[in-house]
C-alpha cells in the first residue's frame, strides 16, 4: 500500500508520540504492523524513519 508524504509524516509523528508515552520499539513495531496491515520490517522502516 502506498501512502502520501503527508501520511508518512503523520505516521512518523504518531510513532514518536507512542515512544514518548513509554511504548518500547519492539512493541511499537508489532502494533504498527497490526494496525497498518504491513510486515514488521515495513512497519519499523515506515514508522521510525522520517521521510
Tab-separated table of N, CA and C in Angstrom:
chain	number	residue	atom	x	y	z
A	1	UNK	N	0.837	-1.174	0.000
A	1	UNK	CA	0.000	0.000	0.000
A	1	UNK	C	0.889	1.246	0.000
A	2	UNK	N	0.637	2.132	-0.907
A	2	UNK	CA	1.394	3.375	-0.994
A	2	UNK	C	0.719	4.437	-0.140
A	3	UNK	N	1.529	5.254	0.500
A	3	UNK	CA	0.998	6.355	1.290
A	3	UNK	C	1.622	7.652	0.803
A	4	UNK	N	0.927	8.742	1.037
A	4	UNK	CA	1.424	10.047	0.616
A	4	UNK	C	2.497	10.540	1.585
A	5	UNK	N	3.219	11.559	1.180
A	5	UNK	CA	4.241	12.152	2.044
A	5	UNK	C	3.602	12.675	3.324
A	6	UNK	N	2.417	13.232	3.212
A	6	UNK	CA	1.707	13.741	4.381
A	6	UNK	C	1.361	12.608	5.351
A	7	UNK	N	0.902	11.483	4.809
A	7	UNK	CA	0.583	10.329	5.655
A	7	UNK	C	1.837	9.783	6.334
A	8	UNK	N	2.948	9.749	5.614
A	8	UNK	CA	4.204	9.279	6.197
A	8	UNK	C	4.605	10.165	7.370
A	9	UNK	N	4.474	11.481	7.177
A	9	UNK	CA	4.827	12.416	8.237
A	9	UNK	C	3.922	12.215	9.445
A	10	UNK	N	2.628	12.054	9.209
A	10	UNK	CA	1.686	11.838	10.305
A	10	UNK	C	1.996	10.546	11.048
A	11	UNK	N	2.324	9.497	10.313
A	11	UNK	CA	2.647	8.210	10.939
A	11	UNK	C	3.925	8.315	11.767
A	12	UNK	N	4.906	9.034	11.248
A	12	UNK	CA	6.158	9.219	11.985
A	12	UNK	C	5.897	9.982	13.284
A	13	UNK	N	5.126	11.060	13.200
A	13	UNK	CA	4.805	11.845	14.391
A	13	UNK	C	4.040	10.998	15.404
A	14	UNK	N	3.118	10.161	14.925
A	14	UNK	CA	2.356	9.270	15.794
A	14	UNK	C	3.304	8.298	16.507
A	15	UNK	N	4.255	7.729	15.751
A	15	UNK	CA	5.205	6.771	16.326
A	15	UNK	C	6.061	7.430	17.404
A	16	UNK	N	6.517	8.640	17.154
A	16	UNK	CA	7.328	9.356	18.141
A	16	UNK	C	6.514	9.609	19.407
A	17	UNK	N	5.243	9.961	19.256
A	17	UNK	CA	4.382	10.162	20.434
A	17	UNK	C	4.235	8.870	21.236
A	18	UNK	N	4.121	7.736	20.544
A	18	UNK	CA	3.995	6.451	21.238
A	18	UNK	C	5.266	6.150	22.033
A	19	UNK	N	6.419	6.434	21.447
A	19	UNK	CA	7.694	6.211	22.141
A	19	UNK	C	7.795	7.140	23.344
A	20	UNK	N	7.422	8.405	23.162
A	20	UNK	CA	7.441	9.369	24.265
A	20	UNK	C	6.527	8.934	25.403
A	21	UNK	N	5.446	8.229	25.059
A	21	UNK	CA	4.486	7.765	26.065
A	21	UNK	C	4.969	6.495	26.766
A	22	UNK	N	6.122	5.965	26.342
A	22	UNK	CA	6.694	4.819	27.022
A	22	UNK	C	6.601	3.492	26.292
A	23	UNK	N	6.070	3.484	25.086
A	23	UNK	CA	5.981	2.236	24.327
A	23	UNK	C	7.379	1.860	23.834
A	24	UNK	N	7.742	0.599	23.984
A	24	UNK	CA	9.041	0.121	23.517
A	24	UNK	C	9.062	-0.013	22.002
A	25	UNK	N	10.257	-0.017	21.432
A	25	UNK	CA	10.382	-0.080	19.975
A	25	UNK	C	9.839	-1.385	19.403
A	26	UNK	N	10.110	-2.498	20.072
A	26	UNK	CA	9.613	-3.785	19.587
A	26	UNK	C	8.088	-3.823	19.641
A	27	UNK	N	7.537	-3.338	20.749
A	27	UNK	CA	6.079	-3.282	20.900
A	27	UNK	C	5.468	-2.351	19.855
A	28	UNK	N	6.103	-1.217	19.622
A	28	UNK	CA	5.618	-0.263	18.625
A	28	UNK	C	5.628	-0.882	17.232
A	29	UNK	N	6.693	-1.607	16.909
A	29	UNK	CA	6.794	-2.241	15.595
A	29	UNK	C	5.676	-3.255	15.394
A	30	UNK	N	5.437	-4.096	16.401
A	30	UNK	CA	4.378	-5.106	16.298
A	30	UNK	C	3.007	-4.440	16.190
A	31	UNK	N	2.758	-3.430	17.007
A	31	UNK	CA	1.473	-2.730	17.000
A	31	UNK	C	1.250	-2.034	15.659
A	32	UNK	N	2.295	-1.405	15.145
A	32	UNK	CA	2.210	-0.711	13.861
A	32	UNK	C	1.904	-1.688	12.735
A	33	UNK	N	2.575	-2.833	12.739
A	33	UNK	CA	2.349	-3.844	11.701
A	33	UNK	C	0.895	-4.314	11.713
A	34	UNK	N	0.354	-4.551	12.900
A	34	UNK	CA	-1.046	-4.986	13.007
A	34	UNK	C	-2.003	-3.884	12.575
A	35	UNK	N	-1.760	-2.674	13.044
A	35	UNK	CA	-2.655	-1.551	12.780
A	35	UNK	C	-2.683	-1.171	11.306
A	36	UNK	N	-1.512	-1.125	10.673
A	36	UNK	CA	-1.423	-0.657	9.294
A	36	UNK	C	-1.427	-1.788	8.283
A	37	UNK	N	-1.472	-3.027	8.764
A	37	UNK	CA	-1.549	-4.171	7.858
A	37	UNK	C	-0.325	-4.356	6.982
A	38	UNK	N	0.851	-4.274	7.586
A	38	UNK	CA	2.084	-4.473	6.833
A	38	UNK	C	3.013	-5.381	7.633
A	39	UNK	N	4.149	-5.717	7.058
A	39	UNK	CA	5.104	-6.574	7.756
A	39	UNK	C	5.789	-5.787	8.871
A	40	UNK	N	6.392	-6.515	9.807
A	40	UNK	CA	7.124	-5.847	10.889
A	40	UNK	C	8.273	-5.013	10.318
A	41	UNK	N	8.926	-5.524	9.276
A	41	UNK	CA	10.033	-4.777	8.664
A	41	UNK	C	9.536	-3.464	8.064
A	42	UNK	N	8.438	-3.524	7.322
A	42	UNK	CA	7.876	-2.302	6.737
A	42	UNK	C	7.425	-1.352	7.839
A	43	UNK	N	6.831	-1.895	8.896
A	43	UNK	CA	6.364	-1.058	10.000
A	43	UNK	C	7.525	-0.334	10.655
A	44	UNK	N	8.615	-1.065	10.889
A	44	UNK	CA	9.793	-0.467	11.523
A	44	UNK	C	10.348	0.645	10.646
A	45	UNK	N	10.463	0.385	9.354
A	45	UNK	CA	11.027	1.371	8.437
A	45	UNK	C	10.114	2.576	8.268
A	46	UNK	N	8.815	2.348	8.171
A	46	UNK	CA	7.909	3.464	7.898
A	46	UNK	C	7.611	4.302	9.124
A	47	UNK	N	7.587	3.694	10.298
A	47	UNK	CA	7.218	4.467	11.475
A	47	UNK	C	8.393	5.176	12.121
A	48	UNK	N	9.595	4.682	11.910
A	48	UNK	CA	10.728	5.266	12.597
A	48	UNK	C	11.655	6.076	11.718
A	49	UNK	N	11.447	6.068	10.429
A	49	UNK	CA	12.316	6.869	9.566
A	49	UNK	C	11.525	8.011	8.949
A	50	UNK	N	11.904	9.249	9.281
A	50	UNK	CA	11.185	10.392	8.703
A	50	UNK	C	11.426	10.468	7.211
A	51	UNK	N	10.386	10.781	6.469
A	51	UNK	CA	10.511	10.853	5.017
A	51	UNK	C	9.928	12.148	4.524
